[in-house]
mmCIF file of C-alpha atoms and ligand atoms in Angstrom:
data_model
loop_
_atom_site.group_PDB
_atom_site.id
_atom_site.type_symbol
_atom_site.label_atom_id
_atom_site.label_comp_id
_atom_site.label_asym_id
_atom_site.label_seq_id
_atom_site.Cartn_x
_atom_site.Cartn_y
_atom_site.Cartn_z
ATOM 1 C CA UNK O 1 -60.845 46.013 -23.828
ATOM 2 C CA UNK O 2 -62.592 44.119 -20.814
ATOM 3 C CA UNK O 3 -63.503 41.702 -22.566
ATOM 4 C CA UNK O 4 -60.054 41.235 -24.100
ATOM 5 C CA UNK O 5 -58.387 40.961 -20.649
ATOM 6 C CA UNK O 6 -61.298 38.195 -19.827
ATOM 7 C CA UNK O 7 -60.470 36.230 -22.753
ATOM 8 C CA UNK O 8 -56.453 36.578 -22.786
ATOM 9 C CA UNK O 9 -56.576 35.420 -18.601
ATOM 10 C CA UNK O 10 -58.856 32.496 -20.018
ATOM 11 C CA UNK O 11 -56.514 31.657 -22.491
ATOM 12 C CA UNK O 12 -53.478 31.899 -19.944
ATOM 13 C CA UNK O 13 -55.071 29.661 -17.677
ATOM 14 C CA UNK O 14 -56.380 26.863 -19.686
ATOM 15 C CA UNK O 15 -52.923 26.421 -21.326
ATOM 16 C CA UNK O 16 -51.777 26.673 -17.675
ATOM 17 C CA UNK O 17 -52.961 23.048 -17.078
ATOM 18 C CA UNK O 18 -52.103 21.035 -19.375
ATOM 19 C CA UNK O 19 -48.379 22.002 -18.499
ATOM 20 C CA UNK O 20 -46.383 19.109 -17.090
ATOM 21 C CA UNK O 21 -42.890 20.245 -16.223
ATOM 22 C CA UNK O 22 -40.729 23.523 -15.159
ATOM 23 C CA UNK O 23 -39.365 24.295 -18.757
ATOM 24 C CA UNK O 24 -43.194 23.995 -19.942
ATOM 25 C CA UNK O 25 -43.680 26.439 -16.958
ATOM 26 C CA UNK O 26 -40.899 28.828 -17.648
ATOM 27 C CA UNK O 27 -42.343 29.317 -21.665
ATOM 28 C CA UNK O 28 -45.732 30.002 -19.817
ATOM 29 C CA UNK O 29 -44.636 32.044 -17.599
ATOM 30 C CA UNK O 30 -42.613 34.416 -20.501
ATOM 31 C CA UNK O 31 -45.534 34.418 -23.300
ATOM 32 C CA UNK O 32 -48.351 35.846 -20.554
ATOM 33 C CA UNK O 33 -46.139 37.310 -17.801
ATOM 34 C CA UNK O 34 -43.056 38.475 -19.489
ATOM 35 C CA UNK O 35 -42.279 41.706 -20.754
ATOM 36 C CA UNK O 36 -43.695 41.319 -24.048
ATOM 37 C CA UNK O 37 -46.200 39.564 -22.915
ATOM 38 C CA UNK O 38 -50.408 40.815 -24.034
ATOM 39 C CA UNK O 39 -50.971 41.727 -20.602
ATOM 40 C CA UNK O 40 -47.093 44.000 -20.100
ATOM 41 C CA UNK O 41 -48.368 45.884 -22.537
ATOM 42 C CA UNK O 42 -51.707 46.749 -21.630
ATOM 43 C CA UNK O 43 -50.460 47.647 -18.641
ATOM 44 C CA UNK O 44 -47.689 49.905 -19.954
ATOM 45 C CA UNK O 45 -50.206 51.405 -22.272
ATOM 46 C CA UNK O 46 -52.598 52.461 -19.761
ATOM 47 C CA UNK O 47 -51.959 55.922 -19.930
ATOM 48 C CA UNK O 48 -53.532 55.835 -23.414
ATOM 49 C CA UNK O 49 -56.935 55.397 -22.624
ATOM 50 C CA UNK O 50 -59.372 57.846 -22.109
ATOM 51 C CA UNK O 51 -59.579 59.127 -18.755
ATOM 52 C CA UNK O 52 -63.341 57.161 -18.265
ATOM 53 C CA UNK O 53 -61.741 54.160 -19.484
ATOM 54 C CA UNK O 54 -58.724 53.617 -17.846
ATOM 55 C CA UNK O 55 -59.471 52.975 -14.058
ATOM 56 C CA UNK O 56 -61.616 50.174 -15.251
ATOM 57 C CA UNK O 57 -59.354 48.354 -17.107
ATOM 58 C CA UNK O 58 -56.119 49.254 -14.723
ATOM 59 C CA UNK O 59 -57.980 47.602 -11.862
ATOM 60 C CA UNK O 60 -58.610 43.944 -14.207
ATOM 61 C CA UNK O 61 -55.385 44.214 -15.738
ATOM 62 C CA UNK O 62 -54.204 44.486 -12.133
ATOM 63 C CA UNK O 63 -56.395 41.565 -11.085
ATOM 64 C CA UNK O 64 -55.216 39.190 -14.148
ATOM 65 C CA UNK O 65 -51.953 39.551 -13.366
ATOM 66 C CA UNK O 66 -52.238 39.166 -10.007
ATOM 67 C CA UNK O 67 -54.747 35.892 -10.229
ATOM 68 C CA UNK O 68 -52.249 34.392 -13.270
ATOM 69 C CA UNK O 69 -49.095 35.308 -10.979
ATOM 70 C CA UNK O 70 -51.334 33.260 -8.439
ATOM 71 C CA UNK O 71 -51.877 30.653 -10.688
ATOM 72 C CA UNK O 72 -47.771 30.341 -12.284
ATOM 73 C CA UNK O 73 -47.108 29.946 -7.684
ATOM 74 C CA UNK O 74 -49.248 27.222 -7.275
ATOM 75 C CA UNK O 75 -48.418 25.476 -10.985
ATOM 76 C CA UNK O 76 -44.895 25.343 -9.579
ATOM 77 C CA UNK O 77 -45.568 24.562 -6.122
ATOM 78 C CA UNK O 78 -47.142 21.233 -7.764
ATOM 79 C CA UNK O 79 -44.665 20.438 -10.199
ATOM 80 C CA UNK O 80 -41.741 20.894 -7.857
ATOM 81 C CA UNK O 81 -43.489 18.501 -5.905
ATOM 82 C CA UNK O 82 -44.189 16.002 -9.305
ATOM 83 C CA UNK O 83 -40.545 16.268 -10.057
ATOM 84 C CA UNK O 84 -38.885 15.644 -6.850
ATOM 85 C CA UNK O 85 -41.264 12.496 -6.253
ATOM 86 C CA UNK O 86 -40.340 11.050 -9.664
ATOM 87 C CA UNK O 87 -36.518 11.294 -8.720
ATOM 88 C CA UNK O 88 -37.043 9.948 -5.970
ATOM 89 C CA UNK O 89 -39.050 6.968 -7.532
ATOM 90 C CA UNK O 90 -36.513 6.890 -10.366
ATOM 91 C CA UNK O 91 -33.131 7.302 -8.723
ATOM 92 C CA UNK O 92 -34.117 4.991 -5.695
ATOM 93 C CA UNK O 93 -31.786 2.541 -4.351
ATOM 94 C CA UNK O 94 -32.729 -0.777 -5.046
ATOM 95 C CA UNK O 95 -32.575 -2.307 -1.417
ATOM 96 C CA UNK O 96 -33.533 -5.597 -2.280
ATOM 97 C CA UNK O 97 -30.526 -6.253 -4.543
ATOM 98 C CA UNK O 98 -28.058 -8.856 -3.156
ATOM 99 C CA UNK O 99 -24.879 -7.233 -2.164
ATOM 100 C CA UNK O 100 -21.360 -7.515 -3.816
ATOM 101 C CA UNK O 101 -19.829 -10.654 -1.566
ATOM 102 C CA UNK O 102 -16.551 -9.205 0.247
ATOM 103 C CA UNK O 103 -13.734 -11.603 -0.185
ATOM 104 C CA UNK O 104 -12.281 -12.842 2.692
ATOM 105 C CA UNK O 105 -8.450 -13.349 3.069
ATOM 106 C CA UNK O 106 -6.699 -16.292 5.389
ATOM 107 C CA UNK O 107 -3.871 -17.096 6.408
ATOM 108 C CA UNK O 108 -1.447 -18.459 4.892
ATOM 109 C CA UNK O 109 -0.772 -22.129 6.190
ATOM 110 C CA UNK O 110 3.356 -21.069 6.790
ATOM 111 C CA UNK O 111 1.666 -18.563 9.054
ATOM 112 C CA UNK O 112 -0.272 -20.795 10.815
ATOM 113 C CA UNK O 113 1.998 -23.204 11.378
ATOM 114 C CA UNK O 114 4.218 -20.470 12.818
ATOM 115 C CA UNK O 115 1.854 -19.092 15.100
ATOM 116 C CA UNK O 116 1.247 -23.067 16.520
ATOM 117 C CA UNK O 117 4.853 -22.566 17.096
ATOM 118 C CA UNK O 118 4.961 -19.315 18.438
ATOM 119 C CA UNK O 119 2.258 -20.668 20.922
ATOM 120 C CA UNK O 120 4.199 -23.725 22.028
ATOM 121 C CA UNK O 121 7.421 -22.317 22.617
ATOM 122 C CA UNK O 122 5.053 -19.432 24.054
ATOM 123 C CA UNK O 123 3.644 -21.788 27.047
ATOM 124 C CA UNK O 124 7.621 -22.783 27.436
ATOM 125 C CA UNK O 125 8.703 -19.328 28.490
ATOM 126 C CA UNK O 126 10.070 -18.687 25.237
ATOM 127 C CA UNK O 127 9.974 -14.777 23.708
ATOM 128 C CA UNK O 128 9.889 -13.986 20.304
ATOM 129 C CA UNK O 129 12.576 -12.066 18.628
ATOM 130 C CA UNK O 130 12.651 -11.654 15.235
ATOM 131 C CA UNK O 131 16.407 -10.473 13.161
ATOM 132 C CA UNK O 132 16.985 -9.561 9.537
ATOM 133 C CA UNK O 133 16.957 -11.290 6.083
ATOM 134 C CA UNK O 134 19.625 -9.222 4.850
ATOM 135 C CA UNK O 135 22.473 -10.228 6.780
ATOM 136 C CA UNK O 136 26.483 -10.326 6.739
ATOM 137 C CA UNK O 137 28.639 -12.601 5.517
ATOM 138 C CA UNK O 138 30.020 -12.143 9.472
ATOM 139 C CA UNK O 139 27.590 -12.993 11.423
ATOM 140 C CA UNK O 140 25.532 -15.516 8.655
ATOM 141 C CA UNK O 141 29.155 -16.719 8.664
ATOM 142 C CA UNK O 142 31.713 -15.704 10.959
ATOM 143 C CA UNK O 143 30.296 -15.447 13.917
ATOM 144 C CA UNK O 144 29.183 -18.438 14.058
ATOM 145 C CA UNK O 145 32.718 -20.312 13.867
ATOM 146 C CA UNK O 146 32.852 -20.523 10.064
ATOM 147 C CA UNK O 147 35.672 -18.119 9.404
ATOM 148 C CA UNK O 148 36.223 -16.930 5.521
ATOM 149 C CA UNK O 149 37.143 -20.724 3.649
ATOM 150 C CA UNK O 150 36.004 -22.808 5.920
ATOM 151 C CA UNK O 151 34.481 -25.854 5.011
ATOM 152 C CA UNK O 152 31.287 -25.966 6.555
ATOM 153 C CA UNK O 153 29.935 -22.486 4.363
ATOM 154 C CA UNK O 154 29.566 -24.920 1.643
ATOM 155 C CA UNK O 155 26.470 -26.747 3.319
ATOM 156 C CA UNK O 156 24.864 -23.081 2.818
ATOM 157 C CA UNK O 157 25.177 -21.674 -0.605
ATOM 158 C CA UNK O 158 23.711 -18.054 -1.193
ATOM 159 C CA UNK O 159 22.369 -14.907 -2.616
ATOM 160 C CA UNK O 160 24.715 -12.313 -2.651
ATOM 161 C CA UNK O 161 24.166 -8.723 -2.353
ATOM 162 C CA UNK O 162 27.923 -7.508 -2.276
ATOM 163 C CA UNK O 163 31.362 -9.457 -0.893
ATOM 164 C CA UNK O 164 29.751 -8.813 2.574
ATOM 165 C CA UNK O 165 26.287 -8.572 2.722
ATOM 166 C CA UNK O 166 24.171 -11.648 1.841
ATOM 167 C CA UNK O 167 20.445 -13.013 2.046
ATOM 168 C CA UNK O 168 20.771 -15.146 5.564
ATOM 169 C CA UNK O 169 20.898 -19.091 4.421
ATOM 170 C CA UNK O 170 19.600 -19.760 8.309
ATOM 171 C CA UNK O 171 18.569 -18.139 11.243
ATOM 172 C CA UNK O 172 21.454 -18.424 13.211
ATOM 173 C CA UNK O 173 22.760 -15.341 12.541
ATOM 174 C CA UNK O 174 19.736 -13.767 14.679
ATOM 175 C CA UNK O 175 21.527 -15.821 17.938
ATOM 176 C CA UNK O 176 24.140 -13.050 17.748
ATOM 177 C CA UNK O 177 22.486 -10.327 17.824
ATOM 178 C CA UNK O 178 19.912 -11.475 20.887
ATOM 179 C CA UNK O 179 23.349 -12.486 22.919
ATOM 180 C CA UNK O 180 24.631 -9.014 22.012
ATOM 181 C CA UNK O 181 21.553 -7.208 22.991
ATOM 182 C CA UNK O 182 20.584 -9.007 25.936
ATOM 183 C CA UNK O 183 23.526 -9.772 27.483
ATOM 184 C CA UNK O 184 24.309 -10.113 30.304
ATOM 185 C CA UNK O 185 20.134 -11.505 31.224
ATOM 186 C CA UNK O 186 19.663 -14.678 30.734
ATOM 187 C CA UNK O 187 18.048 -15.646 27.012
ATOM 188 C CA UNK O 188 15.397 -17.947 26.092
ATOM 189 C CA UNK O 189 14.274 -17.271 22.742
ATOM 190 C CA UNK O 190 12.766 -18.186 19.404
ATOM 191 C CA UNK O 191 13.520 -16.161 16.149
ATOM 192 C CA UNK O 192 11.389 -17.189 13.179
ATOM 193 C CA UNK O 193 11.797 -15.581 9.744
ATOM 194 C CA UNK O 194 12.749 -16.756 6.268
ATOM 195 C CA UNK O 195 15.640 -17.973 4.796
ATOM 196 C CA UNK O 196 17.224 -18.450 1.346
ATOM 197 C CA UNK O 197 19.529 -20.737 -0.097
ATOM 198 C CA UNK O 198 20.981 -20.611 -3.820
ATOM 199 C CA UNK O 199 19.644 -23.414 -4.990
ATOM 200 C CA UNK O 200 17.999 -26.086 -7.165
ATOM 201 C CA UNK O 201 13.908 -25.601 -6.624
ATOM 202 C CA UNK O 202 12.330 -28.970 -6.816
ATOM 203 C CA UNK O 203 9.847 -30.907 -4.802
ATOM 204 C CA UNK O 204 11.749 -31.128 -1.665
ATOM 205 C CA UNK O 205 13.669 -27.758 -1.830
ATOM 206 C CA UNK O 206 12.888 -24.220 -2.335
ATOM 207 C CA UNK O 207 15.423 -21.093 -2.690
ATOM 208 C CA UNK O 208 13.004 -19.343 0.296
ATOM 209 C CA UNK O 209 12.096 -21.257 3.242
ATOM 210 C CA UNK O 210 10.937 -20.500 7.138
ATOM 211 C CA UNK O 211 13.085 -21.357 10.096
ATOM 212 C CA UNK O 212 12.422 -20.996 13.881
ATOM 213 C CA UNK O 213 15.865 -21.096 15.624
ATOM 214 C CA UNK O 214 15.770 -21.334 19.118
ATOM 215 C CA UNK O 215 18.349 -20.319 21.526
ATOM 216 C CA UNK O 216 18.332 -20.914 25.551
ATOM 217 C CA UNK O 217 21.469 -19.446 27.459
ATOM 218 C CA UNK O 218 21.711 -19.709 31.071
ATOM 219 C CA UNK O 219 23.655 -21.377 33.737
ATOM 220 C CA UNK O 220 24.144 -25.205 33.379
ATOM 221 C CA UNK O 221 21.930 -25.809 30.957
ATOM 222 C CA UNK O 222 22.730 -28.828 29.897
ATOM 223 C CA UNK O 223 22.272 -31.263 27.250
ATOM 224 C CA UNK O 224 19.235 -32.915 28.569
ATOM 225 C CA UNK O 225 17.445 -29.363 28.917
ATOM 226 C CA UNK O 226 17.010 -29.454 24.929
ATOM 227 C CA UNK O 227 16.093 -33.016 24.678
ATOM 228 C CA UNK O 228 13.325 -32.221 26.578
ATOM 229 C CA UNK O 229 12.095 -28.954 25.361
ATOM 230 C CA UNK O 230 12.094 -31.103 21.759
ATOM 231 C CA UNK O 231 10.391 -33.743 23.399
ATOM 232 C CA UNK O 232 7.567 -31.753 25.009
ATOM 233 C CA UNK O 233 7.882 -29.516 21.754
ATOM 234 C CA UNK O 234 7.240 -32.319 19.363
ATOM 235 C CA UNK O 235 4.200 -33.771 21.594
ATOM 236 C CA UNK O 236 2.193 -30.437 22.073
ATOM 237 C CA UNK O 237 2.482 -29.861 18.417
ATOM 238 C CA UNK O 238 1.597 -33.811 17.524
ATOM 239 C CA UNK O 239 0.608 -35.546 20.139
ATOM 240 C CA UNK O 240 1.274 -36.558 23.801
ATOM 241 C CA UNK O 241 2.515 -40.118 21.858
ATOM 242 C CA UNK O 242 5.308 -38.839 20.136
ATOM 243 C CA UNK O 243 8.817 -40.030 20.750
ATOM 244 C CA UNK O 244 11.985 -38.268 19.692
ATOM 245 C CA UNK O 245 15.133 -39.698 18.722
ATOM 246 C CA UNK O 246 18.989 -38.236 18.954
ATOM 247 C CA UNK O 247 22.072 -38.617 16.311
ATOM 248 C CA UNK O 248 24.856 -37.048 16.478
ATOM 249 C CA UNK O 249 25.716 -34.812 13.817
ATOM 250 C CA UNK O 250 27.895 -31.526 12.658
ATOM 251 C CA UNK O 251 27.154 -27.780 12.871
ATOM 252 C CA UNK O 252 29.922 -25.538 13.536
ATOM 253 C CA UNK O 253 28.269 -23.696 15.530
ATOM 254 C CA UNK O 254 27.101 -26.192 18.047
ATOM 255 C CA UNK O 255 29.189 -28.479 20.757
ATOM 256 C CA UNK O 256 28.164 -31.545 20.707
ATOM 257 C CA UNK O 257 25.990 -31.501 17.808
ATOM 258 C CA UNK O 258 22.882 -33.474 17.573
ATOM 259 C CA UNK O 259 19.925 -33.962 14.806
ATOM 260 C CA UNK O 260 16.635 -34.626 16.487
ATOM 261 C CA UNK O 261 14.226 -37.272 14.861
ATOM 262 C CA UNK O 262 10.619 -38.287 15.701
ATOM 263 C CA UNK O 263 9.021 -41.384 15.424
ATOM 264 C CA UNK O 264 6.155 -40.832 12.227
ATOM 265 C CA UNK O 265 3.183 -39.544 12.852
ATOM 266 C CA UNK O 266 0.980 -41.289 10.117
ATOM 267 C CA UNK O 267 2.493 -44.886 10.835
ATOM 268 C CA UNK O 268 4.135 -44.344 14.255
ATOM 269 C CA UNK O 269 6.810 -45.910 13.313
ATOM 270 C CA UNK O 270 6.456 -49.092 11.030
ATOM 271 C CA UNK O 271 7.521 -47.527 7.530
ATOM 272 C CA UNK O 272 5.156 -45.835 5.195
ATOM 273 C CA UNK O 273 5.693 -43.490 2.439
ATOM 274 C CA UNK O 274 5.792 -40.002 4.466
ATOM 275 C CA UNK O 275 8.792 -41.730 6.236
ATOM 276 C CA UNK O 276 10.294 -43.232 3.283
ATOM 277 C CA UNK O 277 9.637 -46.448 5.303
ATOM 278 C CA UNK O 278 12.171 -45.409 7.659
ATOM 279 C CA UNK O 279 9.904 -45.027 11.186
ATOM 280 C CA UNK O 280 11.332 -41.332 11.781
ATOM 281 C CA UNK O 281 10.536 -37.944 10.717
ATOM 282 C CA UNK O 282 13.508 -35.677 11.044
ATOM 283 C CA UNK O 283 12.857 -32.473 13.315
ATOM 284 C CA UNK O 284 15.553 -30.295 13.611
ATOM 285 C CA UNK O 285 19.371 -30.114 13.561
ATOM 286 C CA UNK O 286 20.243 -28.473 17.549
ATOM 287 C CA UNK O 287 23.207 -28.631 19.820
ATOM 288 C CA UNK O 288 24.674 -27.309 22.920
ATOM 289 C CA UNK O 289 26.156 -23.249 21.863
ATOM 290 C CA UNK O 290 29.716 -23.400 21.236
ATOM 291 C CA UNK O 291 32.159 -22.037 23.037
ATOM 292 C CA UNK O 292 33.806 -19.529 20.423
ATOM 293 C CA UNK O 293 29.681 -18.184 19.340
ATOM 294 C CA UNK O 294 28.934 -17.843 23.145
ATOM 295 C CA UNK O 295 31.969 -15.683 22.934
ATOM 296 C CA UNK O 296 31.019 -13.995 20.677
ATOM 297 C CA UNK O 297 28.054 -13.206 21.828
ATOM 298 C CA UNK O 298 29.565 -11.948 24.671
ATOM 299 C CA UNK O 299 28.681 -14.540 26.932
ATOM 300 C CA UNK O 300 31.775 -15.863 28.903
ATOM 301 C CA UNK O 301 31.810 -20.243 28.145
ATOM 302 C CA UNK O 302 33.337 -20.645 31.447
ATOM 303 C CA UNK O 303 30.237 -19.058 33.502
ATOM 304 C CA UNK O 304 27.338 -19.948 30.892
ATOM 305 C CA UNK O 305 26.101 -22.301 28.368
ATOM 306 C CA UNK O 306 23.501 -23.104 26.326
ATOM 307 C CA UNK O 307 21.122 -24.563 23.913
ATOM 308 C CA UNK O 308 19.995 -23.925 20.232
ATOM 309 C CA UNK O 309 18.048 -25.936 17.658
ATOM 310 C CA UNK O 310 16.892 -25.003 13.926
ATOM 311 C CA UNK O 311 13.588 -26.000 12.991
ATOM 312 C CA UNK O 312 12.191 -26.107 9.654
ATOM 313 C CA UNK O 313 8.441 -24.838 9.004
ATOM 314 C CA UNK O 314 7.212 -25.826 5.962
ATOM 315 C CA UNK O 315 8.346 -29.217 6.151
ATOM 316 C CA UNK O 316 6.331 -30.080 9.290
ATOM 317 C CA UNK O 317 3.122 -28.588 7.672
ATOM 318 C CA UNK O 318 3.755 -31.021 4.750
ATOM 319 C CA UNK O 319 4.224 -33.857 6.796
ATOM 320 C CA UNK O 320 0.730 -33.243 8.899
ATOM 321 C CA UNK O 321 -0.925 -32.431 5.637
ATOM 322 C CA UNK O 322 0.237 -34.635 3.312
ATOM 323 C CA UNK O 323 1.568 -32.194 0.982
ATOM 324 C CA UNK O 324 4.086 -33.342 -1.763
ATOM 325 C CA UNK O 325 5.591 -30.386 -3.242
ATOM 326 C CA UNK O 326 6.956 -27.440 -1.079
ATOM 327 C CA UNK O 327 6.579 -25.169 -3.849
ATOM 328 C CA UNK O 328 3.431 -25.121 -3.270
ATOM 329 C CA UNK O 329 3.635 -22.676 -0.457
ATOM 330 C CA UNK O 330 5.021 -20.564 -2.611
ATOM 331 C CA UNK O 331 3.142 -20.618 -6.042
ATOM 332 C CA UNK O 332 0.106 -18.082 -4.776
ATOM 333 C CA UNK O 333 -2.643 -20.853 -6.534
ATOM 334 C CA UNK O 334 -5.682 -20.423 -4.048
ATOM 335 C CA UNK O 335 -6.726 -23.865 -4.664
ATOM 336 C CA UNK O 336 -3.687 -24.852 -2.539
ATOM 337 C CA UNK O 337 -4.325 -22.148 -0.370
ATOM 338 C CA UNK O 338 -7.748 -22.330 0.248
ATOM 339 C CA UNK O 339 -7.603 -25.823 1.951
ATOM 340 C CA UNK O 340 -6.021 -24.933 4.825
HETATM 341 N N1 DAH V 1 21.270 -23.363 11.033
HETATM 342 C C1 DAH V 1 21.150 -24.753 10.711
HETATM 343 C C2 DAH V 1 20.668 -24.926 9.285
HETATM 344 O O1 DAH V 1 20.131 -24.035 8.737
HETATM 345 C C3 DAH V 1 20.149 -25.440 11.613
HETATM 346 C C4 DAH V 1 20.637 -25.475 13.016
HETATM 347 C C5 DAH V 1 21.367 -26.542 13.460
HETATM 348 C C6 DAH V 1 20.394 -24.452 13.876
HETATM 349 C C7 DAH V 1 21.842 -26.611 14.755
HETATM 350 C C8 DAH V 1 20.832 -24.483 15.175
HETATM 351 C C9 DAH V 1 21.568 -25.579 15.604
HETATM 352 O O2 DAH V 1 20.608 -23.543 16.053
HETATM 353 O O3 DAH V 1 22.029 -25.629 16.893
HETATM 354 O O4 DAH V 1 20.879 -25.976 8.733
#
């Protein structure tokens, strides 16, 4: 029987190392430690042995099972060890692979032609004030001296959203509202935002465009206060050359009315093809505030007056970057859009 116990903890131990991983373990661990293991039931037997042999073999069946218990500790100490260290070898993070690039937006060249607005007009003491798209037909209209049938509404065709409430064709409209909230401060503004106009698209003309409208009411400004601020506006954005030239013209809303023009900036004036050979690049359509919209406003004509003008964005941008087609702007092809 001592010999047997010998031979089975022998047995036990020289399958012990050639055991490689915890499943290996576990079957080890059940056929010479479990319950139905050799060595269980030599132990559960014990009390069937003579009385001379018994505390022999109790005391090496005692120390098997103790040294292979010893043995199954350390076997699993080692491959806990093994396992971990080949996970981490295996599931390691490859540090040396390049990273995924992150794209990086821009902006848009409308909005970076605003914002060298916004900081022009900026330096000029002018604030920022920005009004709806979704306007009425009273104050894209009305309000503005253009009562229901009057001629002028056919220079600005729209989208309409019911018998009132339309998609602004300028941003007049926003002039208004400052006047109305402001009042009775004096008001030297800018109010950029997007307009739309039913339509033909083409080369030239898009249903959704940017305006910056600017609006200056105070007491006697005068005519020559928005030549000026054109003049200075038109050299800070192009050049300290620049020279700006007047027509009269027609707005409803404006008294006089004038159309501002500058000389071009490619061929300064001599005729090429951005000026269809005509010397002048047209600015913006402006005027003195008439009487009836600083009324309405609630501005009294008598005691104040004042200047506005209507400037297009996108058309500028084209001219400084030689651009053909304003849809462009608008087609969302990063070729374009990537140039700027
Ligand atoms: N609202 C006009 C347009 O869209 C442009 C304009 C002209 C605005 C004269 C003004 C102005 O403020 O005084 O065609």
């Amino acid at each position: 029987m001592l010999e047997n116990l010998h031979k089975l903890r022998d047995k036990a131990l020289h399958a012990l190392e050639s055991i490689t991983d915890s499943e290996e373990l576990e079957n080890w661990r059940i056929e010479h430690l479990g319950r139905k293991s050799e060595l269980s039931q030599i132990l559960r037997n014990l009390g069937q042995l003579s009385p001379e042999e018994r505390p022999a073999v109790g005391q090496l069946a005692n120390e098997v099972k103790l040294a292979l218990e010893a043995a199954y500790d350390d076997k699993a100490k080692v491959l806990k060890r093994e396992e971990l260290e080949r996970a981490l070898r295996e599931q390691r993070i490859d540090v040396t692979l390049p990273g995924r690039p992150v794209s990086l937006g821009r902006l848009h060249l409308t909005t970076q032609t605003l914002r060298e607005i916004y900081a022009i007009f900026g330096q000029m003491g002018f604030q920022v004030y920005e009004s709806p798209d979704v306007e009425t037909d009273e104050l894209n209209f009305g309000l503005l001296n253009m009562p229901p049938h009057h001629p002028a509404r056919d220079m600005w065709d729209t989208f309409w959203i019911s018998d009132e409430v339309l998609l602004r064709t300028h941003t007049s409209p926003g002039q208004i509202r400052v006047m109305r909230e402001r009042y009775p401060e004096p008001i030297r503004v800018i109010l950029p935002g997007k307009c739309y106009r039913y339509e033909q698209v083409t080369a030239r003309s898009e249903h959704q465009f940017y305006q910056v409208e600017g609006l200056a009411v105070g007491h006697a400004i005068t005519l020559t206060d928005l030549i000026g601020t054109l003049t200075e506006f038109a050299r800070r954005l192009y050049g300290p050359q620049r020279r700006i030239r007047i027509r009269g013209s027609y707005f409803p809303f404006t008294e006089p009315s004038i159309e501002a023009d500058m000389d071009c900036i490619l061929c300064g004036g001599e005729g090429c093809r951005v000026c269809r050979y005509s010397g002048w690049l047209e600015v913006c359509g402006a005027g003195m505030v008439h009487p009836v919209v600083l009324q309405n406003g609630g501005y009294d004509p008598d005691e104040w007056s004042g200047f506005a003008f209507g400037l297009g964005v996108e058309r500028p941008a084209m001219v400084k970057y030689n651009i053909d087609d304003i849809r462009l702007f608008y087609g969302n092809d990063l070729r374009f859009l990537r140039q700027f």
